[in-house]
XYZ file of C-alpha atoms in Angstrom:
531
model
C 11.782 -27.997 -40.312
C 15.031 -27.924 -42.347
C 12.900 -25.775 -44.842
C 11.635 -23.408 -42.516
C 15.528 -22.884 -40.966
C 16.412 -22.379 -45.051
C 13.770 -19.608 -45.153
C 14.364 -17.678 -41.844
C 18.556 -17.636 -42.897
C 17.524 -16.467 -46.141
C 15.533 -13.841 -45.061
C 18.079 -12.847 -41.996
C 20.751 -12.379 -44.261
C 19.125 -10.644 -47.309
C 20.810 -7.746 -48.597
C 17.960 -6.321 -50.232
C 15.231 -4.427 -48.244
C 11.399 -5.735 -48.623
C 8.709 -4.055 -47.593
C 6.283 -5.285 -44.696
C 2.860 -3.689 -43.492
C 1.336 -4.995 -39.914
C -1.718 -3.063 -38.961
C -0.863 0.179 -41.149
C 2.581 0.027 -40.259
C 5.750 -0.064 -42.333
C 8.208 -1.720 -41.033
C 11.839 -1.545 -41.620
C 13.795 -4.454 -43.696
C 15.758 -6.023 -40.225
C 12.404 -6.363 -38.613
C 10.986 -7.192 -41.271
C 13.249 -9.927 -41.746
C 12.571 -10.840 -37.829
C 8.582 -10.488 -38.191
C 8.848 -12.995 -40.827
C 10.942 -15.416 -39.541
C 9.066 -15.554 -36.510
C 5.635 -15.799 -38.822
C 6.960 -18.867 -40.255
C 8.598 -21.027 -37.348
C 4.981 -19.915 -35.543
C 6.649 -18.432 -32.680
C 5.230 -15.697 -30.920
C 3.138 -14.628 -33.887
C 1.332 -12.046 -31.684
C 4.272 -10.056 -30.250
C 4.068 -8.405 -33.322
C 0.764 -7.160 -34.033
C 1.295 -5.827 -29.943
C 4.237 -3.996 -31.157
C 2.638 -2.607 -34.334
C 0.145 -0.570 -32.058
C 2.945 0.854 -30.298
C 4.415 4.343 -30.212
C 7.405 2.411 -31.178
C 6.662 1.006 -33.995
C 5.027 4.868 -35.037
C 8.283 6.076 -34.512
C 10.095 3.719 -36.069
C 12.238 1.773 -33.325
C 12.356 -1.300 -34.807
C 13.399 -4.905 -33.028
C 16.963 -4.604 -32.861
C 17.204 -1.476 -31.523
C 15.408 -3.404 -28.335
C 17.481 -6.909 -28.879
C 20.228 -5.913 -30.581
C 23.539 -7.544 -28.133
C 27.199 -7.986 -28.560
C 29.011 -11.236 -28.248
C 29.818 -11.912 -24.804
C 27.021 -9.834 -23.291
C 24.877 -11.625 -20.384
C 21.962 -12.541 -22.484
C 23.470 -12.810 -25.839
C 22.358 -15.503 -28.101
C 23.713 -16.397 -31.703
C 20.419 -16.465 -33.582
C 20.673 -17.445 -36.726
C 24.010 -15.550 -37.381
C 22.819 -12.409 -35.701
C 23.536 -11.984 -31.426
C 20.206 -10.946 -30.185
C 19.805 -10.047 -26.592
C 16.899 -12.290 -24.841
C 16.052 -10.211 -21.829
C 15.968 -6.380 -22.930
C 16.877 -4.311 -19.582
C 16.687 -0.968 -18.137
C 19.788 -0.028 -19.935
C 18.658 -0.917 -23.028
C 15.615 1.493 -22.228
C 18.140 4.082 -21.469
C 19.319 4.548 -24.769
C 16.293 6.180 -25.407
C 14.520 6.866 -21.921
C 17.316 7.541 -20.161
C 15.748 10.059 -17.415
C 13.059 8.067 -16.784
C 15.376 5.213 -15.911
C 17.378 7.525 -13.761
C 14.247 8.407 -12.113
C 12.965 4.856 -11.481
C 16.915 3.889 -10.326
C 16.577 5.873 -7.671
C 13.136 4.749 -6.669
C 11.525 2.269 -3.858
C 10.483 0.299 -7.060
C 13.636 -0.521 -7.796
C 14.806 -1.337 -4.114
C 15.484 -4.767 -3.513
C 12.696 -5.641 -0.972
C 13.500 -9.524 -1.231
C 17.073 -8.907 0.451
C 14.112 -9.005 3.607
C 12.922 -12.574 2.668
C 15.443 -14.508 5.574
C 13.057 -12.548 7.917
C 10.225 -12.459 6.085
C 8.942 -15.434 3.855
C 11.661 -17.624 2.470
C 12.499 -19.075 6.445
C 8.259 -20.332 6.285
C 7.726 -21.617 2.983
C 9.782 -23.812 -0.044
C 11.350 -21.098 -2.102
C 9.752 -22.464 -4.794
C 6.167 -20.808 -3.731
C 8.079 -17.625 -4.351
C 8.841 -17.989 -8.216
C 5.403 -17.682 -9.797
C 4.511 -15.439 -6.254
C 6.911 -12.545 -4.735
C 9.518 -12.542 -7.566
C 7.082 -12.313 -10.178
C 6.354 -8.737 -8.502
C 9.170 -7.898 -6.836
C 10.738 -8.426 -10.016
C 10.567 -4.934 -10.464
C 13.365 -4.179 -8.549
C 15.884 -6.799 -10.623
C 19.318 -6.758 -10.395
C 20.566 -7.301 -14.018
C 24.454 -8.196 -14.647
C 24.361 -5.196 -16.841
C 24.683 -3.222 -14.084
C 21.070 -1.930 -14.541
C 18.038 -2.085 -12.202
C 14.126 -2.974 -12.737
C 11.660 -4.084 -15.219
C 9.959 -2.165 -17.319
C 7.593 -3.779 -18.389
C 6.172 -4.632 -15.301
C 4.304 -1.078 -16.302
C 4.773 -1.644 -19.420
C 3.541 -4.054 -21.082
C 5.847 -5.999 -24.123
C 5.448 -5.358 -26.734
C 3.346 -2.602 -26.476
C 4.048 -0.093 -23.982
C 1.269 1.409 -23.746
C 0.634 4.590 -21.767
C -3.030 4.160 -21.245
C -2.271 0.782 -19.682
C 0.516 2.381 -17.725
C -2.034 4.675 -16.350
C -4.642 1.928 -15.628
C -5.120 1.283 -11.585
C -5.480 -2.110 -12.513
C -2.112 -2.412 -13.585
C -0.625 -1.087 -10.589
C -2.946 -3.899 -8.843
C -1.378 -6.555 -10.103
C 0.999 -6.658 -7.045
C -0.368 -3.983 -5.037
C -3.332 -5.885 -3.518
C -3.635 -8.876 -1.083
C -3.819 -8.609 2.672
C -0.594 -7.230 2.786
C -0.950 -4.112 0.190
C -4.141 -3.681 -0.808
C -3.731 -0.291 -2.160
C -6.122 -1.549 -5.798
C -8.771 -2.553 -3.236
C -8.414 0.210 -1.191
C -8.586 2.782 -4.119
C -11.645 1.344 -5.869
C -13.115 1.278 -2.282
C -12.201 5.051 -2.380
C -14.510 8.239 -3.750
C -11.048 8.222 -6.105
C -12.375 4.844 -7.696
C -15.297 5.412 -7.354
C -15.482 8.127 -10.090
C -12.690 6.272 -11.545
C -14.893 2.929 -12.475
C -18.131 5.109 -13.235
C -16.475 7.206 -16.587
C -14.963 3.222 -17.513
C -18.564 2.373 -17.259
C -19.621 4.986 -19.098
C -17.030 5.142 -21.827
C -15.674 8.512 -20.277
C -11.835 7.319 -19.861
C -8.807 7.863 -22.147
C -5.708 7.241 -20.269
C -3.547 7.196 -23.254
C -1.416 10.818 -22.452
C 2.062 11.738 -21.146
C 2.210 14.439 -19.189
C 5.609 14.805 -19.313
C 4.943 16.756 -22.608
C 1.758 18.281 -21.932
C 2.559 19.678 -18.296
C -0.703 18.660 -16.972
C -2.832 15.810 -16.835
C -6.255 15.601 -18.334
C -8.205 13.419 -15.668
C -10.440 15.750 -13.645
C -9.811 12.995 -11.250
C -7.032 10.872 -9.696
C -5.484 7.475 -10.951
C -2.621 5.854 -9.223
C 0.096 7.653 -11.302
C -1.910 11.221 -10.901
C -0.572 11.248 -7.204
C 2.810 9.464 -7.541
C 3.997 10.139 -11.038
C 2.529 12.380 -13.442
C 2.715 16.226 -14.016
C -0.295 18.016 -11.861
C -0.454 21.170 -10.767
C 2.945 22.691 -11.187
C 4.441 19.225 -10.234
C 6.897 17.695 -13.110
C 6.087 14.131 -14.195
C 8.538 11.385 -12.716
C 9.289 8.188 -12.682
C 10.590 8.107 -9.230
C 7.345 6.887 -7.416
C 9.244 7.475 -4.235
C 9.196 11.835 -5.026
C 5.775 11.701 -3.149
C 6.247 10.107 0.124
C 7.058 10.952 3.460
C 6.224 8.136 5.106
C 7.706 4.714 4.966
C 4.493 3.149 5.990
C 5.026 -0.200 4.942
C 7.928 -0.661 7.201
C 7.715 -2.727 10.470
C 7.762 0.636 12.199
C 6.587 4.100 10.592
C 9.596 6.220 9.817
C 9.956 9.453 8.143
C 12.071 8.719 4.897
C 15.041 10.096 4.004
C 15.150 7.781 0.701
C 17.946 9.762 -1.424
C 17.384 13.248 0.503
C 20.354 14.664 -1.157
C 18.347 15.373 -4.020
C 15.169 14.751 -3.374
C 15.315 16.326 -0.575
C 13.513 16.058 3.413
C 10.364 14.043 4.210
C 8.661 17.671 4.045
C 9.434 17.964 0.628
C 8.067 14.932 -0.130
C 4.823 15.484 1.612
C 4.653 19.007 -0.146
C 4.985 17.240 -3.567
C 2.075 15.083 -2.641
C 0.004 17.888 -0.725
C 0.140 19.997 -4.407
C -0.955 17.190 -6.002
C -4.122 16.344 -3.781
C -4.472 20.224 -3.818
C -5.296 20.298 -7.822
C -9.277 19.051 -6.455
C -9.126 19.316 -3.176
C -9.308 22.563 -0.762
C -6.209 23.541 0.984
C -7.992 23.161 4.288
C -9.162 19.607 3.627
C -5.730 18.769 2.116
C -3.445 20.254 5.414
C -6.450 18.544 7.944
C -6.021 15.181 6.042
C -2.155 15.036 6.342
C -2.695 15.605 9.536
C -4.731 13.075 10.360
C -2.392 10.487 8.343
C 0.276 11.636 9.657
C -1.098 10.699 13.318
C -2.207 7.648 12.149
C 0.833 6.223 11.363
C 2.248 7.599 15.192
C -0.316 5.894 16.422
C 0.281 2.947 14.785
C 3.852 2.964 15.734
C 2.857 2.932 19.834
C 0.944 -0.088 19.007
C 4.060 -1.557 17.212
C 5.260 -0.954 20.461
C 3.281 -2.770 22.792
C 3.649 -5.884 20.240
C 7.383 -5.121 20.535
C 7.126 -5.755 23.872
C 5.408 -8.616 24.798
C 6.661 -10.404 22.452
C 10.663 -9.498 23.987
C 8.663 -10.301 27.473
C 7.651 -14.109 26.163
C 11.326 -14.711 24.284
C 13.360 -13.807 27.769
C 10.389 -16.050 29.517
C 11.989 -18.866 27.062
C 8.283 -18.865 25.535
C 9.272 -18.091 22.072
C 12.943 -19.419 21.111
C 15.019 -17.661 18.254
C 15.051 -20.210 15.168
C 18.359 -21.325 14.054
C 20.654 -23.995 12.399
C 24.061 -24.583 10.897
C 24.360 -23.771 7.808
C 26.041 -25.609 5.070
C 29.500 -24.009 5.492
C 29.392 -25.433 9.153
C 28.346 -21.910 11.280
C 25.713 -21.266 12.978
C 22.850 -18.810 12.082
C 19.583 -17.297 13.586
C 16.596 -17.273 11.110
C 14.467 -15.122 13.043
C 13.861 -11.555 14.043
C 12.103 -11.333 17.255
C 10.613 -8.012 16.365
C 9.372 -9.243 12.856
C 8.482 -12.437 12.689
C 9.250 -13.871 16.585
C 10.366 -17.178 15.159
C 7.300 -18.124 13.303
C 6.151 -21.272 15.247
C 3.702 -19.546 17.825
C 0.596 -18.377 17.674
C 2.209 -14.880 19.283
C 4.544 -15.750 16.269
C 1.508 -14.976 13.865
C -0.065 -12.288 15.638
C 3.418 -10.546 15.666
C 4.123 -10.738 12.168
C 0.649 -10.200 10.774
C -0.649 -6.862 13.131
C 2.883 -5.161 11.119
C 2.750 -6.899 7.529
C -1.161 -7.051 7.191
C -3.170 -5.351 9.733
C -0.617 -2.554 10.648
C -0.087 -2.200 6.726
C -3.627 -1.804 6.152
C -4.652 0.987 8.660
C -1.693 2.867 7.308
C -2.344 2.810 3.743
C -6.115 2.943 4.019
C -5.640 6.153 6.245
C -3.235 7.408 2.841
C -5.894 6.407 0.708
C -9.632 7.561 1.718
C -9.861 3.461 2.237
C -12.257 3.682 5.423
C -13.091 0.121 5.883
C -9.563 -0.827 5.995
C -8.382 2.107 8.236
C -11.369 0.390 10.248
C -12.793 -3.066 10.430
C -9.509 -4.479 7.799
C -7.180 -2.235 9.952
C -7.325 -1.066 13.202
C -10.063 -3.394 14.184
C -8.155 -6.336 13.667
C -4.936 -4.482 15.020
C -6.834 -4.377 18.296
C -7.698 -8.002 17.960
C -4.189 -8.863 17.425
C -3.124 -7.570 21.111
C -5.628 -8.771 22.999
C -4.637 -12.073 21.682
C -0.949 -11.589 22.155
C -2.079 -10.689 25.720
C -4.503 -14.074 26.120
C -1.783 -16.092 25.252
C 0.857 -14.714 27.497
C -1.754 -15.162 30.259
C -2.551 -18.866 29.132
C 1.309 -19.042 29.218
C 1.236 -17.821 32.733
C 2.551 -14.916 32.727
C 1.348 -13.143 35.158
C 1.887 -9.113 33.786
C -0.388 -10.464 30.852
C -3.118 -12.043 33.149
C -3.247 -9.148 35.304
C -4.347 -7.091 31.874
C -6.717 -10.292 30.085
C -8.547 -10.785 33.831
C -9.282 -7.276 33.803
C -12.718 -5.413 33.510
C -12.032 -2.195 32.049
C -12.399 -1.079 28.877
C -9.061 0.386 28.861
C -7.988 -2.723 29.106
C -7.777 -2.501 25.269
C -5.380 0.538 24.908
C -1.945 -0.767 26.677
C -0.223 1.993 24.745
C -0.319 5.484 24.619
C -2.808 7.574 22.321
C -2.925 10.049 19.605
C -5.767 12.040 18.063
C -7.225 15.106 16.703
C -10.026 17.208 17.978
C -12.976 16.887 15.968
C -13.577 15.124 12.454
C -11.904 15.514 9.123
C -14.715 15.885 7.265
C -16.788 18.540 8.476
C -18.575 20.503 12.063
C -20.678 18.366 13.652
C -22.979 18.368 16.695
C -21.917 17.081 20.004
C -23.516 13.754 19.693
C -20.879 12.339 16.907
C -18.869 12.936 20.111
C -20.719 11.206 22.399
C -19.961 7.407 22.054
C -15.926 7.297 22.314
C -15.012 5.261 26.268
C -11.645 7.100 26.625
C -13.763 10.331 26.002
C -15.888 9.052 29.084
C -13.305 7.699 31.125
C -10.099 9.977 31.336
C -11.364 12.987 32.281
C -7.767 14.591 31.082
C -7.803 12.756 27.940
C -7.147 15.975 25.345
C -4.284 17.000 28.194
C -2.149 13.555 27.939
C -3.006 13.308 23.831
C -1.654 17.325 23.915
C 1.636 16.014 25.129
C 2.119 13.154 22.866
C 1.290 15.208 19.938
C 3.306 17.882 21.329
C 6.051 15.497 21.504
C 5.927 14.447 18.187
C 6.209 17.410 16.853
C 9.283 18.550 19.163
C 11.165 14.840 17.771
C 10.982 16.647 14.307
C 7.686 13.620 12.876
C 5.482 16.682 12.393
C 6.001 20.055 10.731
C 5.356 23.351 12.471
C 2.205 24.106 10.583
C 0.771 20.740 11.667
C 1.810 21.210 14.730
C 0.071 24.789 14.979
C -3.099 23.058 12.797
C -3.621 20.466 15.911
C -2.857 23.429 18.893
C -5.854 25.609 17.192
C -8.417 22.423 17.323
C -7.107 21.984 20.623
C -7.414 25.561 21.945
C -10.777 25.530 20.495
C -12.529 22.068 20.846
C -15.815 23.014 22.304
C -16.207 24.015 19.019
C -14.941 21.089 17.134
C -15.900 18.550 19.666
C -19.646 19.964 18.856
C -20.351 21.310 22.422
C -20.619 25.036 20.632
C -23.428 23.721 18.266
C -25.453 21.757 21.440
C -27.706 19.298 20.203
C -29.150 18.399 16.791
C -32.870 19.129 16.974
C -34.003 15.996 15.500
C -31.492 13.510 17.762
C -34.339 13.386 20.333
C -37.190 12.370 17.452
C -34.554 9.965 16.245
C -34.170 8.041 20.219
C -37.933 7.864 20.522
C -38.042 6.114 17.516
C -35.096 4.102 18.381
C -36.697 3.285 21.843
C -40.050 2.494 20.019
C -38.280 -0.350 17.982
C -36.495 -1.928 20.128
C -38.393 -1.845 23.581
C -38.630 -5.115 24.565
C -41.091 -4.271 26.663
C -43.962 -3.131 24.244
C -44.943 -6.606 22.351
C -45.523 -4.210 19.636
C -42.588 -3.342 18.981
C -40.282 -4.210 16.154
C -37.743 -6.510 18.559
C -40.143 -7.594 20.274
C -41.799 -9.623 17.846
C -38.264 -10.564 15.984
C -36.952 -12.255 19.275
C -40.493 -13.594 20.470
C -41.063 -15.235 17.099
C -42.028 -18.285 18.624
C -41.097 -21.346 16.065
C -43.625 -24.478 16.879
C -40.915 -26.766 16.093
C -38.276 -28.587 18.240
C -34.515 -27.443 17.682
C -33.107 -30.528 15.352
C -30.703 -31.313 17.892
C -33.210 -31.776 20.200
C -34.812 -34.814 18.540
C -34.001 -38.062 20.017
């Protein structure tokens, strides 16, 4: 050991330059003099070859110009004679990148989302579960004593950085997937993903580029940083993944964001960014429509919020649900709950509260964002609608009587005790008036269009929808005879398609297909049945 010690403060403190080649790459004396020592006390021996394929190392940034530190500094160490800095920040980066750390500074990615985890996680689980778990991600928002925010290489890989990994969806689902934001799921779920996984499969993909020097980026087709980062279309590249968005859709409620407005300006700025960018495939129709229909998904979402909202205020002044609290070490008391977020945790209405905003009400948002239909549906608003009924049951097992009145009842609307949102006709194309056929409310309120009207109408006057989409939802309204499919009449082959339907499944004709599944007739007893 002694020996190796020896070698390494030889080589540290040679004068005289030696020459070192790692995969075609020359590397300077005081790396050099680092790559060896490290070669011969077996530490990291890898680091190195990752750094030799880097546009660093091309360029000649060697490893102090990452690790060099001054005495004194947070993460200084005396190594060997030289003070190397062990944690390499966002400043350091600066030196270099210092617009893209501006950028990213001023992004949600560098927020501090665990200043949430007294209402969130850390009141529900040892803090321990959150060191390999939530900081390990949320890490990217760190608060170094340099004064500096993030981690870099949460993108970007160490020792590496590599672009084309940067650029990889999978690397931007390393935290964003789960039941809480599933936004890798929901893209490979996507027409976006799909294209994107058939060129991998086919050896079609190079996502090594920077657009920030060529203006443009080469994909015929979006990854993650297409739409939130990279030059498209006019758009600069950024690193502020926050330049994009309009909506704060991950947020108990659904609020228009007015994250550093001053200069990045309004929420319509934002969602201009984002339209251009969709708008480099995508018609301008489709693109305006879409927003639309996002845009009153996430309304909608927020009058279910409010229904949870209050119930769950209705079952905490009934002394059902009781705030969480305790003294603290200094002596004081303290609440550890938030009615409206997590409603104390130890009820079931405690769950449903919590999960229909952080999983469910996540889920329909950002599928809606993201062409992710089965979680706008069956992961989303499916579930959503589960959630209140059973925030409803359990207020009337509770007996309260406003919540039995609703669970006892026989309707369907029953299932909407909130008020409604939508958009005349479908997003995707002109259809015939039996895709409009099934919907109850459509059925049952025979001024349905009039009362969703107002609410949109509404929204619009409170300043959550632009003029344009405003004037976008009063034309489908105006005309939605045509829209609703009652222009076209009906498709000439629906009627060929119900007699075929009736000739499968009439239970009356032991010919048919149904009839034979459900008369099967199975000769032996059920097991249970056998004494």
């Amino acid at each position: 050991m002694r020996k190796s010690i020896v070698f390494c403060l030889f080589f540290l403190f040679s004068i005289s330059a030696f020459a070192l080649d790692i995969k075609g790459i020359s590397v300077d004396a005081e790396s050099a003099k680092c790559i060896t020592c490290h070669q011969d006390m077996n530490v990291a021996t890898k680091v190195h070859d990752q750094w030799a394929e880097s546009a660093h190392a091309k360029n000649g940034v060697g490893c102090l110009d990452c690790h060099e530190a001054e005495q004194g500094e947070f993460d200084a160490i005396n190594h060997y004679g030289q003070f190397v800095g062990t944690h390499p920040t966002p400043k350091d980066c600066a030196k270099c990148h210092e617009e893209e750390v501006e950028q990213n500074t001023k992004s949600k990615h560098a927020y501090p989302f665990w200043l949430y985890a007294p209402a969130d996680r850390a009141v529900f689980e040892p803090i321990i579960g959150t060191k390999q778990g939530c900081e390990q991600c949320h890490n990217v928002s760190a608060f170094w004593p340099d004064g500096s925010v993030g981690e870099c290489d949460v993108c970007h890989s160490k020792h590496t950085f590599d672009l084309a990994q940067a650029h990889n969806p999978y690397t931007c689902g390393e935290c964003h997937l789960g039941p809480d934001h599933p936004q890798i799921e929901i893209y490979i779920e996507s027409k976006h993903g799909n294209i994107f996984t058939t060129k991998m499969a086919q050896g079609k993909l190079n996502l090594d580029f920077n657009t920030k020097k060529t203006g443009d980026t080469p994909l015929d087709f979006p990854v993650c940083t297409t739409c939130h980062m990279d030059a498209i279309n006019g758009l600069k590249s950024t690193h502020n993944v926050s330049e994009r968005l309009s909506w704060e859709s991950q947020a108990p409620w659904s609020y228009r964001t007015i994250w550093f407005e001053e200069e990045l300006g309004s929420w319509k700025d934002k969602q201009e960014r984002m339209k251009t960018a969709c708008k480099a495939c995508h018609a301008p129709n489709f693109v305006e429509d879409y927003f639309l229909v996002y845009d009153l998904v996430n309304l909608q979402y927020n009058e279910i919020r409010r229904a949870f909202v209050y119930w769950v205020k209705l079952y905490e002044k009934k002394g059902l649900i009781k705030p969480l609290k305790a003294k603290t070490a200094n002596g004081s008391m303290k609440k550890f709950s938030n009615t409206v977020i997590n409603a104390s945790w130890y009820t079931t209405a405690s769950e449903i509260m919590y999960n229909s905003w952080h999983h469910e009400g996540r889920r329909f948002r950002m599928g809606a964002a993201m062409q992710g239909a089965d979680y706008v549906q069956w992961h989303g608003i499916w579930e959503l609608q589960h959630n209140l009924q059973e925030m409803i049951a359990w207020g009337a097992e509770h007996g309260v009587e406003e919540a039995k009145k609703i669970y006892e009842s026989d309707s369907p609307t029953k299932f909407y005790p909130y008020k409604l949102y939508d958009f005349p006709g479908g997003l995707y194309g002109l259809y015939t008036e039996e895709q409009y056929s099934v919907p109850a409310l459509y059925k049952i309120i025979p001024n349905y269009w009039k009362m969703v009207k107002a609410n949109v109408e509404q929204a619009y006057k409170k300043g959550f929808l632009t003029k344009a989409e405003w004037e976008r939802w009063l034309e489908r309204y105006n005309n939605r005879d045509k829209y609703l499919g009652k222009k076209f009449g009906k498709h000439k082959i629906f009627e060929d398609y119900k007699k075929r339907k009736a000739k499968e499944l009439n239970l009356k004709d032991k010919n048919s297909a149904l009839y034979k599944t459900i008369k099967i007739g199975l000769p032996s007893p059920i097991i249970t049945d056998i004494k």
